[in-house]
């Protein structure tokens, strides 16, 4: 056990529901162990600008149920440069902050890795992104809320699709990953799911829609991950209308509503467990790692590995999606 006395916590990159629960867990866990904890506003940008506030247990009251991040978040260009990271380390040292907890995605972890390596600041990462695209954890904070949000939106779209015998092509977020599309697509009972991890071209989609038609389906839902390479939702809709004129097609881009909303219980519990684990890890004297959950157990993964490796898309899920959609 170290004699850690003061840590900082920040949220960085795209916000995700459950980040507040993670900050709360980090803050309360630190206080529980008599460690001072400073909240850094607006990610690395706020760190460089000295936006630091000492937190107590009450500073994080009534946020476990709130989406977004009360610390606010940012994507910081200056932090990509060594001088920016040197300035950040100086800021931390001047404030007496000995170690940092970074809650964010792979971009945030790249910065954290370099800060630890170049400036010898102990850093632990907590995976917070709706995309679920981080190696070393089965789930990232915010993913469960996002897929439930998408599922609810698609359920609503299904009502109108069914009423008008229409085909809806729906774009969901996920950056370069198809996890949101795959999980929400299965949950919402979509006819087809297009994801970057399993490329399927327009001919495949046309064949699948023809098959649905023959199977007696009068409306269809196609979920497309934003990172899918088949040309984008508007192009897909145009081609479908040209090749299958029998279909009345509409496009919906769900956009940033997928990032908001009250975190689900699963996200709050995940965030609480990872927040406590992050402080335990720093107290043990371990740095340069990300805390994650694998097979329902806390695991540590090197931050660099967490950034560089891509989690495997489970082929069983793709098979399930194909089978249940006939
Ligand atoms: O990483 C989270 C995410 O919402 C992605 O799914 C999406 O591609 C991106 O952020 C959008 O970024 P911004 O909010 O900067 O437009």
CSV table of C-alpha atoms and ligand atoms in Angstrom, one decimal:
chain,number,residue,atom,x,y,z
A,1,UNK,CA,0.0,0.0,0.0
A,2,UNK,CA,1.3,3.5,-0.9
A,3,UNK,CA,0.9,6.6,1.2
A,4,UNK,CA,-1.1,8.3,-1.5
A,5,UNK,CA,-2.6,11.6,-0.2
A,6,UNK,CA,-4.2,13.4,-3.0
A,7,UNK,CA,-5.6,12.3,-6.4
A,8,UNK,CA,-7.3,14.1,-9.3
A,9,UNK,CA,-10.2,12.8,-11.4
A,10,UNK,CA,-11.4,14.0,-14.8
A,11,UNK,CA,-13.8,13.0,-17.6
A,12,UNK,CA,-12.5,13.3,-21.2
A,13,UNK,CA,-13.7,12.7,-24.8
A,14,UNK,CA,-17.4,12.1,-25.6
A,15,UNK,CA,-19.6,12.1,-22.5
A,16,UNK,CA,-21.3,8.8,-21.5
A,17,UNK,CA,-24.2,8.1,-19.1
A,18,UNK,CA,-22.7,6.7,-15.9
A,19,UNK,CA,-19.6,9.0,-16.0
A,20,UNK,CA,-21.1,10.9,-13.0
A,21,UNK,CA,-21.5,7.6,-11.1
A,22,UNK,CA,-17.9,6.8,-11.8
A,23,UNK,CA,-16.7,10.2,-10.6
A,24,UNK,CA,-18.8,9.8,-7.5
A,25,UNK,CA,-17.3,6.3,-6.8
A,26,UNK,CA,-13.7,7.6,-7.3
A,27,UNK,CA,-14.4,10.6,-5.0
A,28,UNK,CA,-16.1,8.7,-2.2
A,29,UNK,CA,-13.6,5.8,-2.4
A,30,UNK,CA,-10.7,8.3,-2.0
A,31,UNK,CA,-12.4,10.0,0.9
A,32,UNK,CA,-13.2,6.7,2.5
A,33,UNK,CA,-9.4,6.0,2.5
A,34,UNK,CA,-8.5,9.5,3.7
A,35,UNK,CA,-7.2,10.6,0.4
A,36,UNK,CA,-7.9,14.1,-0.8
A,37,UNK,CA,-9.7,14.2,-4.2
A,38,UNK,CA,-9.8,17.1,-6.7
A,39,UNK,CA,-12.3,17.2,-9.6
A,40,UNK,CA,-10.8,18.6,-12.8
A,41,UNK,CA,-13.4,20.3,-15.0
A,42,UNK,CA,-13.5,20.0,-18.8
A,43,UNK,CA,-11.0,17.1,-19.2
A,44,UNK,CA,-7.4,17.8,-20.1
A,45,UNK,CA,-8.3,21.3,-21.3
A,46,UNK,CA,-9.5,22.2,-17.8
A,47,UNK,CA,-6.3,20.6,-16.3
A,48,UNK,CA,-4.2,22.9,-18.5
A,49,UNK,CA,-6.3,25.9,-17.4
A,50,UNK,CA,-6.2,24.9,-13.7
A,51,UNK,CA,-9.9,24.3,-13.4
A,52,UNK,CA,-9.6,22.3,-10.2
A,53,UNK,CA,-12.0,21.9,-7.3
A,54,UNK,CA,-11.5,19.9,-4.1
A,55,UNK,CA,-14.4,17.5,-3.7
A,56,UNK,CA,-16.0,16.2,-0.6
A,57,UNK,CA,-18.7,13.5,-0.2
A,58,UNK,CA,-21.5,16.0,-0.7
A,59,UNK,CA,-19.9,17.4,-3.9
A,60,UNK,CA,-21.0,14.2,-5.6
A,61,UNK,CA,-24.5,13.9,-4.0
A,62,UNK,CA,-27.5,13.4,-6.3
A,63,UNK,CA,-25.5,12.7,-9.5
A,64,UNK,CA,-25.5,8.9,-9.6
A,65,UNK,CA,-28.8,9.2,-11.6
A,66,UNK,CA,-27.7,12.0,-13.9
A,67,UNK,CA,-26.6,11.5,-17.5
A,68,UNK,CA,-23.7,13.5,-18.9
A,69,UNK,CA,-20.8,14.5,-16.7
A,70,UNK,CA,-21.0,17.2,-14.1
A,71,UNK,CA,-17.2,17.7,-14.4
A,72,UNK,CA,-17.9,18.4,-18.1
A,73,UNK,CA,-15.7,17.0,-20.9
A,74,UNK,CA,-13.6,18.1,-23.8
A,75,UNK,CA,-11.4,16.9,-26.6
A,76,UNK,CA,-8.0,18.7,-26.1
A,77,UNK,CA,-5.6,19.3,-29.0
A,78,UNK,CA,-2.9,20.9,-26.8
A,79,UNK,CA,-2.6,17.7,-24.8
A,80,UNK,CA,-1.5,15.8,-28.0
A,81,UNK,CA,1.8,17.7,-27.8
A,82,UNK,CA,4.6,16.9,-25.3
A,83,UNK,CA,4.6,20.6,-24.2
A,84,UNK,CA,0.9,20.3,-23.3
A,85,UNK,CA,1.5,17.2,-21.2
A,86,UNK,CA,4.5,18.8,-19.5
A,87,UNK,CA,2.3,21.8,-18.6
A,88,UNK,CA,-0.4,19.5,-17.3
A,89,UNK,CA,2.1,17.6,-15.1
A,90,UNK,CA,3.3,20.9,-13.7
A,91,UNK,CA,-0.2,21.9,-12.9
A,92,UNK,CA,-0.8,18.6,-11.0
A,93,UNK,CA,2.4,18.9,-9.1
A,94,UNK,CA,1.8,22.5,-8.1
A,95,UNK,CA,-1.7,21.5,-6.8
A,96,UNK,CA,-0.2,18.6,-4.8
A,97,UNK,CA,-2.1,16.0,-6.9
A,98,UNK,CA,0.0,12.9,-7.0
A,99,UNK,CA,-2.0,10.6,-9.2
A,100,UNK,CA,-4.8,10.9,-11.8
A,101,UNK,CA,-7.9,8.9,-12.7
A,102,UNK,CA,-9.0,9.4,-16.3
A,103,UNK,CA,-12.5,8.4,-17.3
A,104,UNK,CA,-12.9,8.3,-21.1
A,105,UNK,CA,-12.3,6.4,-24.3
A,106,UNK,CA,-9.2,5.4,-26.3
A,107,UNK,CA,-8.3,8.9,-27.3
A,108,UNK,CA,-8.3,10.0,-23.6
A,109,UNK,CA,-6.2,6.9,-22.7
A,110,UNK,CA,-3.6,7.7,-25.3
A,111,UNK,CA,-3.0,11.0,-23.6
A,112,UNK,CA,-3.0,9.4,-20.2
A,113,UNK,CA,-0.4,6.8,-21.3
A,114,UNK,CA,1.9,9.5,-22.5
A,115,UNK,CA,1.4,11.6,-19.4
A,116,UNK,CA,2.4,8.6,-17.3
A,117,UNK,CA,5.4,7.7,-19.4
A,118,UNK,CA,6.8,11.1,-20.0
A,119,UNK,CA,6.0,12.9,-16.8
A,120,UNK,CA,5.9,9.9,-14.4
A,121,UNK,CA,2.5,10.8,-13.1
A,122,UNK,CA,0.7,7.7,-11.9
A,123,UNK,CA,-2.5,7.3,-14.0
A,124,UNK,CA,-5.4,4.8,-14.0
A,125,UNK,CA,-8.0,4.8,-16.7
A,126,UNK,CA,-11.7,3.9,-16.4
A,127,UNK,CA,-13.5,3.0,-19.7
A,128,UNK,CA,-16.3,5.5,-20.3
A,129,UNK,CA,-17.8,5.6,-23.8
A,130,UNK,CA,-21.1,4.6,-25.4
A,131,UNK,CA,-19.2,2.9,-28.2
A,132,UNK,CA,-18.0,-0.2,-26.1
A,133,UNK,CA,-14.9,-0.2,-28.3
A,134,UNK,CA,-12.2,-0.6,-25.6
A,135,UNK,CA,-10.0,-3.6,-25.3
A,136,UNK,CA,-9.8,-5.1,-21.7
A,137,UNK,CA,-13.4,-4.8,-20.6
A,138,UNK,CA,-16.5,-6.6,-21.6
A,139,UNK,CA,-18.5,-3.4,-21.3
A,140,UNK,CA,-17.7,0.3,-21.1
A,141,UNK,CA,-19.6,2.8,-19.0
A,142,UNK,CA,-22.5,4.3,-21.0
A,143,UNK,CA,-22.9,1.4,-23.5
A,144,UNK,CA,-25.9,-0.2,-21.7
A,145,UNK,CA,-27.7,3.1,-21.5
A,146,UNK,CA,-27.1,3.9,-25.1
A,147,UNK,CA,-28.3,0.5,-26.4
A,148,UNK,CA,-31.5,0.8,-24.3
A,149,UNK,CA,-32.0,4.4,-25.7
A,150,UNK,CA,-31.6,3.1,-29.3
A,151,UNK,CA,-33.8,0.1,-28.6
A,152,UNK,CA,-36.6,2.4,-27.3
A,153,UNK,CA,-36.2,4.7,-30.3
A,154,UNK,CA,-36.4,1.8,-32.8
A,155,UNK,CA,-39.4,0.4,-31.0
A,156,UNK,CA,-41.2,3.7,-31.7
A,157,UNK,CA,-40.0,3.8,-35.3
A,158,UNK,CA,-41.4,0.2,-35.7
A,159,UNK,CA,-44.9,1.5,-34.8
A,160,UNK,CA,-44.9,3.9,-37.7
A,161,UNK,CA,-43.0,1.5,-40.0
A,162,UNK,CA,-45.6,-1.2,-39.4
A,163,UNK,CA,-48.5,1.3,-39.9
A,164,UNK,CA,-47.3,2.4,-43.3
A,165,UNK,CA,-45.6,-0.8,-44.5
A,166,UNK,CA,-42.3,1.0,-44.7
A,167,UNK,CA,-38.6,0.2,-44.6
A,168,UNK,CA,-36.6,2.3,-42.1
A,169,UNK,CA,-32.9,2.5,-42.4
A,170,UNK,CA,-31.6,3.8,-39.1
A,171,UNK,CA,-28.1,5.0,-38.4
A,172,UNK,CA,-26.7,4.6,-34.9
A,173,UNK,CA,-23.4,5.8,-33.3
A,174,UNK,CA,-20.4,3.8,-32.4
A,175,UNK,CA,-17.6,5.5,-34.3
A,176,UNK,CA,-15.6,2.7,-35.9
A,177,UNK,CA,-17.3,-0.1,-33.9
A,178,UNK,CA,-20.6,-1.9,-34.4
A,179,UNK,CA,-21.5,-2.8,-30.9
A,180,UNK,CA,-24.4,-0.4,-30.5
A,181,UNK,CA,-25.8,-1.5,-33.8
A,182,UNK,CA,-25.5,-5.2,-33.0
A,183,UNK,CA,-26.9,-5.2,-29.5
A,184,UNK,CA,-29.6,-2.7,-30.1
A,185,UNK,CA,-30.4,-4.3,-33.4
A,186,UNK,CA,-31.0,-7.7,-31.8
A,187,UNK,CA,-32.9,-6.1,-28.9
A,188,UNK,CA,-35.2,-4.2,-31.2
A,189,UNK,CA,-35.7,-7.1,-33.6
A,190,UNK,CA,-34.3,-5.4,-36.7
A,191,UNK,CA,-34.3,-7.3,-40.0
A,192,UNK,CA,-30.7,-6.5,-40.9
A,193,UNK,CA,-27.7,-5.0,-39.0
A,194,UNK,CA,-24.8,-3.5,-40.9
A,195,UNK,CA,-21.6,-3.2,-38.9
A,196,UNK,CA,-17.9,-2.4,-39.9
A,197,UNK,CA,-16.7,-5.7,-38.3
A,198,UNK,CA,-18.6,-7.8,-40.8
A,199,UNK,CA,-18.8,-6.1,-44.1
A,200,UNK,CA,-21.9,-6.9,-46.1
A,201,UNK,CA,-22.5,-5.0,-49.3
A,202,UNK,CA,-25.6,-3.6,-50.9
A,203,UNK,CA,-26.3,-6.8,-52.8
A,204,UNK,CA,-26.5,-8.7,-49.5
A,205,UNK,CA,-29.0,-6.1,-48.2
A,206,UNK,CA,-31.1,-6.3,-51.3
A,207,UNK,CA,-31.1,-10.1,-51.2
A,208,UNK,CA,-32.1,-10.0,-47.5
A,209,UNK,CA,-34.9,-7.5,-48.1
A,210,UNK,CA,-36.3,-9.7,-51.0
A,211,UNK,CA,-36.2,-12.7,-48.6
A,212,UNK,CA,-38.1,-10.7,-46.0
A,213,UNK,CA,-40.7,-9.7,-48.6
A,214,UNK,CA,-41.1,-13.4,-49.6
A,215,UNK,CA,-41.4,-14.4,-45.9
A,216,UNK,CA,-44.4,-12.1,-45.7
A,217,UNK,CA,-42.9,-9.1,-43.8
A,218,UNK,CA,-44.7,-5.9,-44.6
A,219,UNK,CA,-42.2,-3.5,-42.9
A,220,UNK,CA,-38.6,-3.7,-42.1
A,221,UNK,CA,-36.0,-2.1,-39.9
A,222,UNK,CA,-32.3,-2.0,-41.0
A,223,UNK,CA,-29.8,-0.7,-38.4
A,224,UNK,CA,-26.6,0.7,-39.8
A,225,UNK,CA,-23.5,1.5,-37.6
A,226,UNK,CA,-22.1,4.9,-38.5
A,227,UNK,CA,-18.7,3.2,-39.1
A,228,UNK,CA,-20.2,0.7,-41.6
A,229,UNK,CA,-18.5,0.9,-45.0
A,230,UNK,CA,-21.5,0.2,-47.3
A,231,UNK,CA,-22.0,3.8,-48.3
A,232,UNK,CA,-24.0,5.4,-45.5
A,233,UNK,CA,-27.8,5.4,-44.8
A,234,UNK,CA,-28.8,7.9,-47.4
A,235,UNK,CA,-27.0,6.2,-50.2
A,236,UNK,CA,-28.3,2.8,-49.1
A,237,UNK,CA,-31.9,4.2,-49.1
A,238,UNK,CA,-31.4,5.6,-52.6
A,239,UNK,CA,-30.1,2.3,-54.0
A,240,UNK,CA,-32.9,0.3,-52.3
A,241,UNK,CA,-35.6,2.6,-53.8
A,242,UNK,CA,-34.0,2.2,-57.2
A,243,UNK,CA,-33.6,-1.6,-57.1
A,244,UNK,CA,-36.6,-2.5,-55.1
A,245,UNK,CA,-39.3,0.1,-56.1
A,246,UNK,CA,-41.9,-1.8,-54.1
A,247,UNK,CA,-40.3,-0.5,-50.9
A,248,UNK,CA,-41.3,2.8,-49.4
A,249,UNK,CA,-38.1,3.8,-47.6
A,250,UNK,CA,-37.3,6.3,-44.8
A,251,UNK,CA,-34.1,7.2,-43.1
A,252,UNK,CA,-33.5,8.1,-39.5
A,253,UNK,CA,-30.2,9.3,-38.0
A,254,UNK,CA,-30.5,8.9,-34.3
A,255,UNK,CA,-27.5,11.1,-33.5
A,256,UNK,CA,-26.6,12.6,-30.1
A,257,UNK,CA,-29.7,11.6,-28.3
A,258,UNK,CA,-27.9,8.2,-27.9
A,259,UNK,CA,-25.3,9.9,-25.6
A,260,UNK,CA,-27.9,11.4,-23.1
A,261,UNK,CA,-30.3,10.2,-20.6
A,262,UNK,CA,-30.3,8.7,-17.1
A,263,UNK,CA,-27.8,5.8,-16.8
A,264,UNK,CA,-29.3,2.3,-16.5
A,265,UNK,CA,-28.7,0.4,-13.3
A,266,UNK,CA,-26.2,-1.8,-15.1
A,267,UNK,CA,-24.1,1.3,-16.0
A,268,UNK,CA,-24.4,2.8,-12.5
A,269,UNK,CA,-23.2,-0.5,-10.9
A,270,UNK,CA,-20.4,-0.9,-13.5
A,271,UNK,CA,-19.3,2.8,-12.9
A,272,UNK,CA,-19.3,2.3,-9.1
A,273,UNK,CA,-17.3,-0.9,-9.3
A,274,UNK,CA,-14.7,0.6,-11.7
A,275,UNK,CA,-14.4,3.8,-9.6
A,276,UNK,CA,-13.7,1.9,-6.4
A,277,UNK,CA,-11.3,-0.4,-8.3
A,278,UNK,CA,-9.4,2.6,-9.8
A,279,UNK,CA,-8.7,4.0,-6.3
A,280,UNK,CA,-7.7,0.6,-5.0
A,281,UNK,CA,-5.3,0.2,-8.0
A,282,UNK,CA,-3.6,3.6,-7.2
A,283,UNK,CA,-3.4,2.7,-3.5
A,284,UNK,CA,-1.6,-0.5,-4.5
A,285,UNK,CA,1.0,1.6,-6.3
A,286,UNK,CA,0.0,0.3,-9.8
A,287,UNK,CA,-0.1,2.8,-12.6
A,288,UNK,CA,-0.5,3.0,-16.4
A,289,UNK,CA,-3.4,0.6,-16.4
A,290,UNK,CA,-7.1,0.6,-17.1
A,291,UNK,CA,-9.6,-1.1,-14.8
A,292,UNK,CA,-12.2,-3.1,-16.6
A,293,UNK,CA,-14.7,-5.9,-16.0
A,294,UNK,CA,-14.3,-9.3,-17.7
A,295,UNK,CA,-16.5,-12.2,-16.9
A,296,UNK,CA,-17.9,-10.1,-14.1
A,297,UNK,CA,-14.5,-9.7,-12.4
A,298,UNK,CA,-12.3,-6.6,-12.1
A,299,UNK,CA,-9.3,-6.8,-14.4
A,300,UNK,CA,-6.3,-4.6,-15.1
A,301,UNK,CA,-5.1,-4.0,-18.7
A,302,UNK,CA,-2.1,-1.9,-19.7
A,303,UNK,CA,-3.4,1.5,-20.9
A,304,UNK,CA,-1.4,1.3,-24.1
A,305,UNK,CA,-2.8,-2.1,-24.9
A,306,UNK,CA,-6.3,-0.9,-24.1
A,307,UNK,CA,-5.8,1.9,-26.7
A,308,UNK,CA,-4.1,-0.1,-29.4
A,309,UNK,CA,-6.0,-3.4,-29.4
A,310,UNK,CA,-9.5,-3.8,-30.8
A,311,UNK,CA,-11.9,-6.0,-28.8
A,312,UNK,CA,-13.2,-9.0,-30.8
A,313,UNK,CA,-16.7,-8.9,-32.1
A,314,UNK,CA,-18.3,-12.1,-30.9
A,315,UNK,CA,-19.4,-14.1,-34.0
A,316,UNK,CA,-22.1,-15.8,-31.8
A,317,UNK,CA,-23.9,-12.5,-31.6
A,318,UNK,CA,-23.8,-12.0,-35.3
A,319,UNK,CA,-25.1,-15.5,-35.8
A,320,UNK,CA,-28.0,-14.9,-33.3
A,321,UNK,CA,-28.9,-11.7,-35.2
A,322,UNK,CA,-29.0,-13.5,-38.5
A,323,UNK,CA,-31.1,-16.4,-37.1
A,324,UNK,CA,-33.7,-14.4,-35.2
A,325,UNK,CA,-34.4,-12.0,-38.0
A,326,UNK,CA,-35.7,-14.4,-40.6
B,1,LIG,O1,-17.3,8.2,-28.9
B,1,LIG,C1,-18.7,8.6,-28.7
B,1,LIG,C2,-19.3,9.2,-29.9
B,1,LIG,O2,-20.6,9.5,-29.6
B,1,LIG,C3,-19.3,8.3,-31.2
B,1,LIG,O3,-20.2,7.3,-31.2
B,1,LIG,C4,-19.4,9.3,-32.3
B,1,LIG,O4,-18.9,8.9,-33.5
B,1,LIG,C5,-18.7,10.5,-31.7
B,1,LIG,O5,-18.6,10.3,-30.3
B,1,LIG,C6,-19.3,11.9,-32.0
B,1,LIG,O6,-18.5,12.9,-31.5
B,1,LIG,P1,-18.9,14.4,-31.3
B,1,LIG,O7,-19.8,14.4,-30.1
B,1,LIG,O8,-17.6,15.1,-31.1
B,1,LIG,O9,-19.6,14.8,-32.5
